mmCIF file of C-alpha atoms and ligand atoms in Angstrom:
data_model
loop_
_atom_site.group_PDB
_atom_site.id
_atom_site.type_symbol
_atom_site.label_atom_id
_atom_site.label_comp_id
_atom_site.label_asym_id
_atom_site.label_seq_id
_atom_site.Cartn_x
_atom_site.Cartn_y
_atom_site.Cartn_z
ATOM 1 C CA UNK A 85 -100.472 139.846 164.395
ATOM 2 C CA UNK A 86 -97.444 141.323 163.019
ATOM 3 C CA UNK A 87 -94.046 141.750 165.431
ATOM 4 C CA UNK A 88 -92.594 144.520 166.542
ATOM 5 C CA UNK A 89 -89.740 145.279 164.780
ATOM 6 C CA UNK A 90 -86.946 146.103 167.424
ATOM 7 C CA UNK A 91 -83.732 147.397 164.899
ATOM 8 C CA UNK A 92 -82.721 149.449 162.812
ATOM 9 C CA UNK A 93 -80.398 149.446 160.002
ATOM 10 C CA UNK A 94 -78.702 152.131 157.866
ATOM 11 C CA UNK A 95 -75.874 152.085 155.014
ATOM 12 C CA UNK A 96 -74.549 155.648 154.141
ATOM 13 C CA UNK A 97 -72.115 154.394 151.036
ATOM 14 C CA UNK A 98 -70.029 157.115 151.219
ATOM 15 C CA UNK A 99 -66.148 156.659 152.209
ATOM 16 C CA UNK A 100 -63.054 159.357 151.416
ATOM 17 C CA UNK A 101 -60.773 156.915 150.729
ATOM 18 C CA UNK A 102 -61.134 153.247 149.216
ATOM 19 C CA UNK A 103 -59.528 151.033 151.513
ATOM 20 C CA UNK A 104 -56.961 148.297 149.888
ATOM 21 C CA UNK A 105 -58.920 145.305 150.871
ATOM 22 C CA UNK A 106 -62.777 146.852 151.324
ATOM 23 C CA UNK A 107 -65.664 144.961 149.450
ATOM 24 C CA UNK A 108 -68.402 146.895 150.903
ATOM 25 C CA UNK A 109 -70.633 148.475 149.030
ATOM 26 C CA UNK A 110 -69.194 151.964 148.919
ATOM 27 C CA UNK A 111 -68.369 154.932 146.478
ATOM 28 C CA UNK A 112 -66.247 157.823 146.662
ATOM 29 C CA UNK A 113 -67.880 160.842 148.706
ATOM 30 C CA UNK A 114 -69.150 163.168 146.435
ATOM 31 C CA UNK A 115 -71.837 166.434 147.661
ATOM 32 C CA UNK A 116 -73.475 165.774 144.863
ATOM 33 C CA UNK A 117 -75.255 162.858 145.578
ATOM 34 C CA UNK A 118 -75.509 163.122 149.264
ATOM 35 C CA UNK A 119 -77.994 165.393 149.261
ATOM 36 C CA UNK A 120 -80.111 163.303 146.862
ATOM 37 C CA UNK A 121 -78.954 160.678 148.470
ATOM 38 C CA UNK A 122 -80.016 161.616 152.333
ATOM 39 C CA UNK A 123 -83.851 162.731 150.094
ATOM 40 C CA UNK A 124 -84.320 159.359 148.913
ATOM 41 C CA UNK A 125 -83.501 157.720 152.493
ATOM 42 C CA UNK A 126 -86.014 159.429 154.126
ATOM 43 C CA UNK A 127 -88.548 158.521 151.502
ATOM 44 C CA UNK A 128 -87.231 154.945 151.704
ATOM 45 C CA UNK A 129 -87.742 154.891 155.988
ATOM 46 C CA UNK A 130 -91.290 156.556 155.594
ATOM 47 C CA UNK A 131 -92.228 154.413 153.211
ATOM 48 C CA UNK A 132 -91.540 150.682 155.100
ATOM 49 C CA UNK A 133 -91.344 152.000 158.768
ATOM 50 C CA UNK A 134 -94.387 151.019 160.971
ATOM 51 C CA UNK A 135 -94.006 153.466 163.721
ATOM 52 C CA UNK A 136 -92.438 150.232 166.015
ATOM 53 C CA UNK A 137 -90.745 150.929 169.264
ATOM 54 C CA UNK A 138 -86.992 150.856 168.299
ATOM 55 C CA UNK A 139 -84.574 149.278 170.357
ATOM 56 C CA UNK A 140 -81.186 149.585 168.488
ATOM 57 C CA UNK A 141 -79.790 151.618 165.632
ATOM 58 C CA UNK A 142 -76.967 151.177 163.873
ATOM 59 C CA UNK A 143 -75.756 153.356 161.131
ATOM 60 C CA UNK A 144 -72.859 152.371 159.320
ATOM 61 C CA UNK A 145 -71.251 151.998 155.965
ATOM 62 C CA UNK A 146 -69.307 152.933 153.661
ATOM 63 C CA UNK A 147 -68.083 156.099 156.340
ATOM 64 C CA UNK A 148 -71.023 157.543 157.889
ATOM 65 C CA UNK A 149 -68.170 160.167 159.180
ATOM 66 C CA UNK A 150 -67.801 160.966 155.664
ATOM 67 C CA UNK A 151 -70.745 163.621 155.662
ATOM 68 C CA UNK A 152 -70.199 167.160 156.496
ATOM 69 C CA UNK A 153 -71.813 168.315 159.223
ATOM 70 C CA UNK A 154 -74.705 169.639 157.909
ATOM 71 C CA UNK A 155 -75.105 166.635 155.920
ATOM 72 C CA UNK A 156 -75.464 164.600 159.170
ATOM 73 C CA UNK A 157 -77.247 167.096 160.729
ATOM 74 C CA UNK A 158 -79.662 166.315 158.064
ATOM 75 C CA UNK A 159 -79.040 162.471 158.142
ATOM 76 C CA UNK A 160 -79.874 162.361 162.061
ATOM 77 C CA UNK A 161 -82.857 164.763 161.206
ATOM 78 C CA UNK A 162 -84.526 162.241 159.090
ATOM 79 C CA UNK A 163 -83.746 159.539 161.793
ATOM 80 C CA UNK A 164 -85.635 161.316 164.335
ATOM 81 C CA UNK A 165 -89.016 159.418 163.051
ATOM 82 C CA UNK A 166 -87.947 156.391 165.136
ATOM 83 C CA UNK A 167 -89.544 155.853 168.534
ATOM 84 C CA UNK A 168 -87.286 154.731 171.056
ATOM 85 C CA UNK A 169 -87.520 152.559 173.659
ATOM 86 C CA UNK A 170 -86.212 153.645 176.679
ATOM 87 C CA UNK A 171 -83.053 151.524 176.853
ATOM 88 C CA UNK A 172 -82.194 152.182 173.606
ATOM 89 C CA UNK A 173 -79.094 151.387 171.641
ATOM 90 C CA UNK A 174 -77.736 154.249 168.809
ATOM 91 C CA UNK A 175 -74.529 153.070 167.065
ATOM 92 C CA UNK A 176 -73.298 155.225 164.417
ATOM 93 C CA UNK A 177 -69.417 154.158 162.706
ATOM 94 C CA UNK A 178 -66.915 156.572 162.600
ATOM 95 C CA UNK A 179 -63.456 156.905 160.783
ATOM 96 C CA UNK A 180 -60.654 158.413 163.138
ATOM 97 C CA UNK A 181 -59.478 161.285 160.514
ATOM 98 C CA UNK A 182 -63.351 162.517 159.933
ATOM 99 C CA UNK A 183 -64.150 162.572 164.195
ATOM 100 C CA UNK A 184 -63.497 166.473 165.710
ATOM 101 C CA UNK A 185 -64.923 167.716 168.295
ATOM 102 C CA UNK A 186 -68.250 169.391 166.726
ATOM 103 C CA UNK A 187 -69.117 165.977 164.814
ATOM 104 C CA UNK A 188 -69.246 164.179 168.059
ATOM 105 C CA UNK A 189 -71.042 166.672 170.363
ATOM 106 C CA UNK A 190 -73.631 166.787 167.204
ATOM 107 C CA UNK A 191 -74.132 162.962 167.549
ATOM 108 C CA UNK A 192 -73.931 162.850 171.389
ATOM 109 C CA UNK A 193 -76.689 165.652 171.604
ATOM 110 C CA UNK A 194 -78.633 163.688 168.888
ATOM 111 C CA UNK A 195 -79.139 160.928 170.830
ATOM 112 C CA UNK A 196 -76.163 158.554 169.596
ATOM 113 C CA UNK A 197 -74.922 156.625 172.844
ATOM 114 C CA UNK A 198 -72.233 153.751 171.115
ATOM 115 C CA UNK A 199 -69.357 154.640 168.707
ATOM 116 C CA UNK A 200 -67.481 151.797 166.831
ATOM 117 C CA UNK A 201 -64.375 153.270 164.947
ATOM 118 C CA UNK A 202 -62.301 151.826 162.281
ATOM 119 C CA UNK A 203 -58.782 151.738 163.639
ATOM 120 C CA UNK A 204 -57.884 148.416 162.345
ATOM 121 C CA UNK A 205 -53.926 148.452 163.353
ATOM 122 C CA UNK A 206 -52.054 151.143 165.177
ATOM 123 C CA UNK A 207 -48.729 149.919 163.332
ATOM 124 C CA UNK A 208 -48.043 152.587 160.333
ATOM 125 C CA UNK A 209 -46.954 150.302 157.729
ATOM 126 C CA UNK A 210 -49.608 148.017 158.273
ATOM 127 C CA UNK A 211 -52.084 151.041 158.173
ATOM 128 C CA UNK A 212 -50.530 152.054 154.934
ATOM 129 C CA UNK A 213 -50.681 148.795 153.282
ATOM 130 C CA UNK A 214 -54.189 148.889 153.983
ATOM 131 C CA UNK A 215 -54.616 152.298 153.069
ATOM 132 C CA UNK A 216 -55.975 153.597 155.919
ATOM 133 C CA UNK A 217 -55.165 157.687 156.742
ATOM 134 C CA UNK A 218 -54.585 157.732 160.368
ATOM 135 C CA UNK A 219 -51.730 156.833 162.844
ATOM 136 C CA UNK A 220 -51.411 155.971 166.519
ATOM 137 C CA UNK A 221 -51.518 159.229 167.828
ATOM 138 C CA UNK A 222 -54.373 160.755 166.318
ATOM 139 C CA UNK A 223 -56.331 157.210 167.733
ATOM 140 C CA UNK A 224 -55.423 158.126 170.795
ATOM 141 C CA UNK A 225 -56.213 162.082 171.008
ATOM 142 C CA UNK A 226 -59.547 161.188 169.199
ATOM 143 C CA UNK A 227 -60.793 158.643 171.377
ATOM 144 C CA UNK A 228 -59.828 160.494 174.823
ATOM 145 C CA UNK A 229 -62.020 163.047 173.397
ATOM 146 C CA UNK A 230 -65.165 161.292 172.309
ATOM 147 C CA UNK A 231 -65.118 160.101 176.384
ATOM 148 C CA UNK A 232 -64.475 163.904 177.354
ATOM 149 C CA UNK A 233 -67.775 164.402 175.078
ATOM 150 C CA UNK A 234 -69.413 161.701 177.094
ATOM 151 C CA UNK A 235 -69.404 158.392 175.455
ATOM 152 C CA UNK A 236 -68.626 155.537 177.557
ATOM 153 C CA UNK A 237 -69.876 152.750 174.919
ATOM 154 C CA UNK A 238 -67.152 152.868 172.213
ATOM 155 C CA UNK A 239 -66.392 149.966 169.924
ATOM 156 C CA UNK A 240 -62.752 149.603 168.461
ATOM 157 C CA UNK A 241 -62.451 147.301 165.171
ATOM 158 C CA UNK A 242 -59.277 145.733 165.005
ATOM 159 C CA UNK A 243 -57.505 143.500 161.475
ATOM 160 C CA UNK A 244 -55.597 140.902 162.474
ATOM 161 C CA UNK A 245 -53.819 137.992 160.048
ATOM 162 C CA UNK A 246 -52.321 141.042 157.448
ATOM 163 C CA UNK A 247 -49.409 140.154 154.988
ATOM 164 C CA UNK A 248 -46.366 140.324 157.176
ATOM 165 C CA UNK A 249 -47.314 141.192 159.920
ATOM 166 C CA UNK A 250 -45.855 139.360 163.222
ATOM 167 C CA UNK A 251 -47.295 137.885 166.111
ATOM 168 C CA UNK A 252 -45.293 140.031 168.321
ATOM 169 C CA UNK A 253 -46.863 143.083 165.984
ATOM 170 C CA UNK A 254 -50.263 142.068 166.515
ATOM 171 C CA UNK A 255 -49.307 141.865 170.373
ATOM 172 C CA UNK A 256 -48.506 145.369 170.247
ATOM 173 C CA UNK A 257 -51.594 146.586 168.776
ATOM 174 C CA UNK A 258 -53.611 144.727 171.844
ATOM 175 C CA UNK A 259 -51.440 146.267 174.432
ATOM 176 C CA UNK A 260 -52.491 149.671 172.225
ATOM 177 C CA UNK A 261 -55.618 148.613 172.223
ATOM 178 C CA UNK A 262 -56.085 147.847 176.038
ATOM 179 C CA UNK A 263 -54.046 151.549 176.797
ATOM 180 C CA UNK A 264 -57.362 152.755 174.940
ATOM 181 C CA UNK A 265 -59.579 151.648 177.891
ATOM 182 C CA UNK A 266 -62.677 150.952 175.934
ATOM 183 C CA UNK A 267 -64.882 148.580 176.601
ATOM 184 C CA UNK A 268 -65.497 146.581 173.333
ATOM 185 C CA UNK A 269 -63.520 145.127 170.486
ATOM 186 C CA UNK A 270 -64.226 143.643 166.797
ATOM 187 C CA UNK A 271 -61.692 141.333 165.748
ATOM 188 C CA UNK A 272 -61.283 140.264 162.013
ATOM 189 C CA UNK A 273 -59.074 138.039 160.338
ATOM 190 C CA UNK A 274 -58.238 140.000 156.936
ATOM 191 C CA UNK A 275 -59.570 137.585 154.155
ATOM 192 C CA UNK A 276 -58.226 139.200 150.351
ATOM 193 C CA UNK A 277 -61.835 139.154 148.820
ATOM 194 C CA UNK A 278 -62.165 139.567 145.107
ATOM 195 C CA UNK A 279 -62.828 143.043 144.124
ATOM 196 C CA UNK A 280 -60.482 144.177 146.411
ATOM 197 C CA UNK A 281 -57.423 146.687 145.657
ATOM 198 C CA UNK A 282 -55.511 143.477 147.150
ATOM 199 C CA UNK A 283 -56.528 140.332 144.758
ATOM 200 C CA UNK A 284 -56.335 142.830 142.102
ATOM 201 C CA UNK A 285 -52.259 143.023 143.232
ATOM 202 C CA UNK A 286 -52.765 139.308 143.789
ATOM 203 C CA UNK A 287 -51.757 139.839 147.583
ATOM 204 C CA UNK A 288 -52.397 136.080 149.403
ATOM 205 C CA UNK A 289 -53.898 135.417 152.363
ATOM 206 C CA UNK A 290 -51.415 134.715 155.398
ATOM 207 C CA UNK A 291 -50.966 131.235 156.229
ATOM 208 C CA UNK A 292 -53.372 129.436 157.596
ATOM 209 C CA UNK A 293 -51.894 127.937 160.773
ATOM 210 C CA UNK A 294 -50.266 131.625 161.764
ATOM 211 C CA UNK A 295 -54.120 132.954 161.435
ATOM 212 C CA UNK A 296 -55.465 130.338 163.884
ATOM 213 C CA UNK A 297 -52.547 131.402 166.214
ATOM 214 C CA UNK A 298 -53.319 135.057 166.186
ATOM 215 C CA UNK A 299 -56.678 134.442 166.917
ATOM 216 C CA UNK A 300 -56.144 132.280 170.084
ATOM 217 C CA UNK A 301 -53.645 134.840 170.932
ATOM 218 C CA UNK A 302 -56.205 137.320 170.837
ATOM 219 C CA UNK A 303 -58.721 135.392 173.078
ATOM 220 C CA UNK A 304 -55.991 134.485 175.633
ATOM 221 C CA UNK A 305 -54.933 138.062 175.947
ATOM 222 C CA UNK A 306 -58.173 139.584 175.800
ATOM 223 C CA UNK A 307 -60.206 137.147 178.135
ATOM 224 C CA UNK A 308 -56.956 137.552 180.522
ATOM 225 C CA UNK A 309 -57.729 141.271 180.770
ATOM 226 C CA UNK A 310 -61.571 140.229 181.770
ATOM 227 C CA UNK A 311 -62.711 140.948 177.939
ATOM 228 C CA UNK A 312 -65.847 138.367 177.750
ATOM 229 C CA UNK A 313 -65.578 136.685 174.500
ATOM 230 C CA UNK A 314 -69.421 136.733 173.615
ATOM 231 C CA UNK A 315 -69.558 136.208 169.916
ATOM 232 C CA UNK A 316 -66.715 134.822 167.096
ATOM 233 C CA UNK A 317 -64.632 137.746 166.278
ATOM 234 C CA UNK A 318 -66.579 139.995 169.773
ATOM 235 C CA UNK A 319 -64.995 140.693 172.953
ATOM 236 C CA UNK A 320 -66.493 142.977 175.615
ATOM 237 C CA UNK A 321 -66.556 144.066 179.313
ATOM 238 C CA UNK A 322 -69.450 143.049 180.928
ATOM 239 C CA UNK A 323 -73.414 144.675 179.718
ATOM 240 C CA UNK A 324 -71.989 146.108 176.543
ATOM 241 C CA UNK A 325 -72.308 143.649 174.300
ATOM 242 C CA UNK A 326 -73.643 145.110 171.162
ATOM 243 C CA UNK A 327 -77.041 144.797 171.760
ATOM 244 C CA UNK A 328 -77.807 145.482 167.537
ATOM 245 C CA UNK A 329 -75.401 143.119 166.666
ATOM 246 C CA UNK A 330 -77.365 140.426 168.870
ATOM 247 C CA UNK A 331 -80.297 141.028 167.380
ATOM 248 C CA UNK A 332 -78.965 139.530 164.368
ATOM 249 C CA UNK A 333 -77.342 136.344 166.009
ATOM 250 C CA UNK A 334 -80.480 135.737 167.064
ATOM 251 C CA UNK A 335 -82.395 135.826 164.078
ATOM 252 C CA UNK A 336 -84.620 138.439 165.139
ATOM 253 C CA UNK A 337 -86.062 140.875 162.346
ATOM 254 C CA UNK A 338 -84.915 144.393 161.498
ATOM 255 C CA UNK A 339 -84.898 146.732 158.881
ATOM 256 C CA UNK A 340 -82.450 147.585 156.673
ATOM 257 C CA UNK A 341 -82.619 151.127 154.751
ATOM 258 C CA UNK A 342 -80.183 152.552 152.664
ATOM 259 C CA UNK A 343 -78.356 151.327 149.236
ATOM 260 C CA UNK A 344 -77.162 147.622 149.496
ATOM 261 C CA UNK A 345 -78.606 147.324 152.978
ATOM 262 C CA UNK A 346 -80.222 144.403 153.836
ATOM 263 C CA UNK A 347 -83.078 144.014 156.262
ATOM 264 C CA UNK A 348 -85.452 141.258 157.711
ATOM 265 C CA UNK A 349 -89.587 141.710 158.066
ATOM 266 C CA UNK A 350 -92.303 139.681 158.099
ATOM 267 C CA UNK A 351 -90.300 136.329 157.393
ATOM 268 C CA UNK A 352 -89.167 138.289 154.169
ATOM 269 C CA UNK A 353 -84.929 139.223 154.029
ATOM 270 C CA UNK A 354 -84.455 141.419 151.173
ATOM 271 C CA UNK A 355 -81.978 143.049 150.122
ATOM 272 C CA UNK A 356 -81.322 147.110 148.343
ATOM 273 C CA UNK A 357 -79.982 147.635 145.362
ATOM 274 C CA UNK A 358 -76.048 148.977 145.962
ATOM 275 C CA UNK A 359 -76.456 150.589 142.484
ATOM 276 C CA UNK A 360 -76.560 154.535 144.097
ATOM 277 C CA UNK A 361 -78.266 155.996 140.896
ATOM 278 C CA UNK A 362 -81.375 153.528 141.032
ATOM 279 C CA UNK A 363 -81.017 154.320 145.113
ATOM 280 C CA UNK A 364 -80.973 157.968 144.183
ATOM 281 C CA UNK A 365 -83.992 156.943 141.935
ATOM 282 C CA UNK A 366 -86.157 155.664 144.594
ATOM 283 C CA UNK A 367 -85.448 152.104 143.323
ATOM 284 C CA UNK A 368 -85.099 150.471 146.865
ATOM 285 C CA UNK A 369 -84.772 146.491 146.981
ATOM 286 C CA UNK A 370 -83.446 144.294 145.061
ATOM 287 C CA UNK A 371 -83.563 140.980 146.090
ATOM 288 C CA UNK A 372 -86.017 139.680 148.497
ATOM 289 C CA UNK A 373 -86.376 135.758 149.666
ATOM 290 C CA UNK A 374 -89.276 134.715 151.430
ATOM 291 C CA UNK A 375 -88.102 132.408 154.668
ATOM 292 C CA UNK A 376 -89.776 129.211 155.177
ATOM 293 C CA UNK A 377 -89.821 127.576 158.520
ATOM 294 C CA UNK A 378 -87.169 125.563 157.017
ATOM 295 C CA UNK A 379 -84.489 128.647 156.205
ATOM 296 C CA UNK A 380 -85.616 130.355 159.942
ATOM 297 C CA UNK A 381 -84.413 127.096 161.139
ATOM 298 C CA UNK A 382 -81.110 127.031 159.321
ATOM 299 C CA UNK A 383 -80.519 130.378 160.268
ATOM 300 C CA UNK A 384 -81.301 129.954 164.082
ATOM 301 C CA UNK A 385 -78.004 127.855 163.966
ATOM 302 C CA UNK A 386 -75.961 129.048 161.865
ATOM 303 C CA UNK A 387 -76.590 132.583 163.490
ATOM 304 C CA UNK A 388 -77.291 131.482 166.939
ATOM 305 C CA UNK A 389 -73.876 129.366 167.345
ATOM 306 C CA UNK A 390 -71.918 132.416 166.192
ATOM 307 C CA UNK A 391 -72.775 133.663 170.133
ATOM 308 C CA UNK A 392 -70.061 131.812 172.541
ATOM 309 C CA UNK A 393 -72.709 130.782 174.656
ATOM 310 C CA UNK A 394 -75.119 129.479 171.706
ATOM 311 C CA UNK A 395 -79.067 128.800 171.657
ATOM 312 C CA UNK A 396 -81.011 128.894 174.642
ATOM 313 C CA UNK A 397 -82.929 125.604 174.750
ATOM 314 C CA UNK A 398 -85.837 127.148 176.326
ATOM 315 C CA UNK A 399 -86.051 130.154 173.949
ATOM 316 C CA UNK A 400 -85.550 127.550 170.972
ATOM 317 C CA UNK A 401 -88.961 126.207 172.368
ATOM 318 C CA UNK A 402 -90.894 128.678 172.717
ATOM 319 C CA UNK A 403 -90.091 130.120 169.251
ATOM 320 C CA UNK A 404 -90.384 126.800 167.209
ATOM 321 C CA UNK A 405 -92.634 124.823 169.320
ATOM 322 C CA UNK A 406 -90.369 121.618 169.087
ATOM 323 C CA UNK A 407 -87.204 120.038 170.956
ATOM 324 C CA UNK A 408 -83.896 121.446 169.843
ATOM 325 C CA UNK A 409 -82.787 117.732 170.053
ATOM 326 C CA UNK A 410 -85.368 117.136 167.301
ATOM 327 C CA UNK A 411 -82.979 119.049 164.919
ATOM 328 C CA UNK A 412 -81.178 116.390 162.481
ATOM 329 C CA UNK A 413 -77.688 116.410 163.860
ATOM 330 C CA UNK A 414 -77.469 118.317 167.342
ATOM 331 C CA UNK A 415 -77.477 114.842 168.730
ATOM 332 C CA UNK A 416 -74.919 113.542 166.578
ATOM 333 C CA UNK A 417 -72.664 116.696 167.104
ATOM 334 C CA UNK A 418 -73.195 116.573 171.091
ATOM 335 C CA UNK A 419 -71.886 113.099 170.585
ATOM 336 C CA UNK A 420 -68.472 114.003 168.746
ATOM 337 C CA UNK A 421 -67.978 116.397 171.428
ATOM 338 C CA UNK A 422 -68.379 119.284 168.639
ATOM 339 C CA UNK A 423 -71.690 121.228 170.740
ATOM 340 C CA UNK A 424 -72.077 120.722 174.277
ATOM 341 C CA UNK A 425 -74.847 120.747 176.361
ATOM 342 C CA UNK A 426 -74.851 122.381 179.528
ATOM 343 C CA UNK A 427 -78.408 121.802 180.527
ATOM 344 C CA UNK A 428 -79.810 125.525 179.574
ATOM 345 C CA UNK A 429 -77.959 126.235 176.042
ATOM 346 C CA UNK A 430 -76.450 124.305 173.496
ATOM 347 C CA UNK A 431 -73.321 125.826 171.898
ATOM 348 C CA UNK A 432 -69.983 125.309 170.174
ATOM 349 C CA UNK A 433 -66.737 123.427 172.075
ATOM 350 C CA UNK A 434 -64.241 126.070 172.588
ATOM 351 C CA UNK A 435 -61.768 123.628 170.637
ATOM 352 C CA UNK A 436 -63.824 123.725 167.455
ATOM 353 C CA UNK A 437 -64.628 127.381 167.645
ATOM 354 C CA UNK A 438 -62.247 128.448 165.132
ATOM 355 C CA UNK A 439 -63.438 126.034 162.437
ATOM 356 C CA UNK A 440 -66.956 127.113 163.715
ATOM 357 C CA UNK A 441 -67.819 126.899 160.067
ATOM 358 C CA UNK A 442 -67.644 123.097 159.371
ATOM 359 C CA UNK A 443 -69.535 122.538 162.139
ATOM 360 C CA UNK A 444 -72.539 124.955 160.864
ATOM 361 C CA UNK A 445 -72.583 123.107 157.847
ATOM 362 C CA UNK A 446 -74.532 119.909 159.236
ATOM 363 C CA UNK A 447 -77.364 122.588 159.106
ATOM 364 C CA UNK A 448 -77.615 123.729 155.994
ATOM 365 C CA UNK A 449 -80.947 123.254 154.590
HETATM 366 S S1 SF4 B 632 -63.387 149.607 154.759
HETATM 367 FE FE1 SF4 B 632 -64.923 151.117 155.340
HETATM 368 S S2 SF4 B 632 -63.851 153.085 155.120
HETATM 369 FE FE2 SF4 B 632 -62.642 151.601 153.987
HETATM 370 S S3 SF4 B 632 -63.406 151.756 151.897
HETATM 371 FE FE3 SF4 B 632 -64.530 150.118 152.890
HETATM 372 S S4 SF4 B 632 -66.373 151.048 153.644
HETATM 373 FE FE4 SF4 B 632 -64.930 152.702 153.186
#
């Protein structure tokens, strides 16, 4: 019998400006396309969607905020073909300069309960050097007025680790942060990607010991203030974890519409084309990999020990019929004092969290 499919993804590609160090897949907002754009969406969702009760959407980008209003009036018009389940979880991602007052009573009233907003520094020259139009202020006025609108689930995305900047800079923008009083917080180290405005001016990453101590200064401040560090690069107060963001680190399935989206079904990920014209064309996916019991199992742990407190040992049963301690090197890594057990889950030592990613590498397939 085929699953229910519990999330849903959606990539609008659309962004005003091209931030310095972006490598999404994004073009500059033009009305032309949207409107084609928005047409082939909803021909994409009507095509794949199986009418499954819908626990989490998440539309993001690119700058969702991008759209005009009529454009997401449209946008959130096509979404209404989801069922919901009652507890749902509607995330849509919003840039500070595009949110007014109209924008969010249109998403509030349509059903959108979680915001996450780009601020990613409140110092100016760090905002310019990234490219990014806003400033303190406006972050401010803008978010006291999406609460005044109603929403008490607001995500805040935060760059740490830029070119310059200071530990005692990036301890300002957490004491901005916590004046903010929201209750969740992405953190990201800013890695110069290729394709970027950045490598193209051959900017370098920051050193590498200064990175690890901004993010342990993050976790110490933030835990301190009673932010529960739940995932990597997540902090939030308690029950508002992203619930669509979990779905992923636990290798659940979900679609993914939109162009260069990528989605999960049937033990098939696949992934759109990020080409807009063949989007625009109906051309939909691109790539698609079927996953063998072998891949599901490389990406329970490489997913699953992403989460703080890891992979449940019971779950892990239930879903793969076998002993988690039948998995080549858990045992060996419980050993070295890299995972610990703690009778219930099995997840990463606190010590070797940062360089999470050479312990993940004992399970590649
Ligand atoms: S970071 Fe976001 S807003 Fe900036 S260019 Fe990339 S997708 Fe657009």
């Amino acid at each position: 019998m085929r699953n229910n499919i519990d999330s849903v993804y959606i990539h609008i590609p659309f962004c005003t400006t091209i931030c310095s160090y972006c490598d999404f897949c994004k073009i500059f907002y033009n009305k032309k396309y949207v409107n084609d754009y928005l047409n082939s969406l909803n021909k994409e969702i009507n095509a794949y969607y199986k009418h499954d009760i819908i626990k989490t959407i998440y539309i993001g980008g690119g700058t969702p905020s991008s759209l005009s209003i009529d454009e997401l009036r449209k946008l959130l018009n096509i979404i209404k073909i989801f069922k919901l389940a009652k507890d749902f979880e509607f995330t849509v991602e919003l840039n500070i300069e595009h949110i007014t007052k109209e924008l969010l009573e249109l998403l509030y009233k349509n059903k959108v309960n979680r915001i996450s907003i780009g601020v990613q520094t409140f110092n100016q020259e760090h905002l310019k050097f990234l490219n990014r139009n806003h400033n303190k202020e406006e972050v401010i006025k803008k978010i006291n007025l999406a609460k005044k609108v109603g929403f008490n689930n607001i995500n805040i995305d935060l760059i740490y680790a830029i070119p310059n900047q200071t530990k005692e800079e990036l301890v300002d923008d957490i004491n901005s942060f916590f004046k903010l009083d929201v209750n969740h917080i992405s953190t990201y180290s800013l890695i110069i990607e290729p394709r970027t405005k950045l490598y193209i001016k051959k900017v370098n990453n920051i050193d590498e010991t200064l990175d690890y101590e901004m993010y342990e200064l993050i976790n110490e401040r933030l835990t301190k203030k009673g932010y529960n560090h739940y995932e990597l690069s997540n902090y939030s107060k308690p029950d508002f974890e992203s619930k669509h963001n979990l779905q992923y680190w636990n290798n659940l399935e979900y679609y993914g519409f939109g162009a260069g989206a990528s989605g999960y079904i049937n033990d098939l990920r696949y992934t759109n084309t990020s080409s807009i014209t063949k989007y625009i064309n109906n051309h939909y996916r691109d790539e698609e990999e079927k996953v063998n019991s072998k891949i599901k199992l490389e990406n329970e742990f490489i997913l699953g020990l992403r989460k703080i407190n890891g992979i449940n040992k019971q779950e892990f049963y239930q879903k793969y019929g076998f002993d988690i301690y039948e998995v080549p090197n858990v045992e060996k890594l419980i050993m070295e004092g890299k995972l610990i057990d703690n009778s219930n889950n099995i997840y990463i030592d606190s010590k070797y969290l940062y360089l999470s990613n050479e312990i993940l590498i004992n399970f590649m397939v």
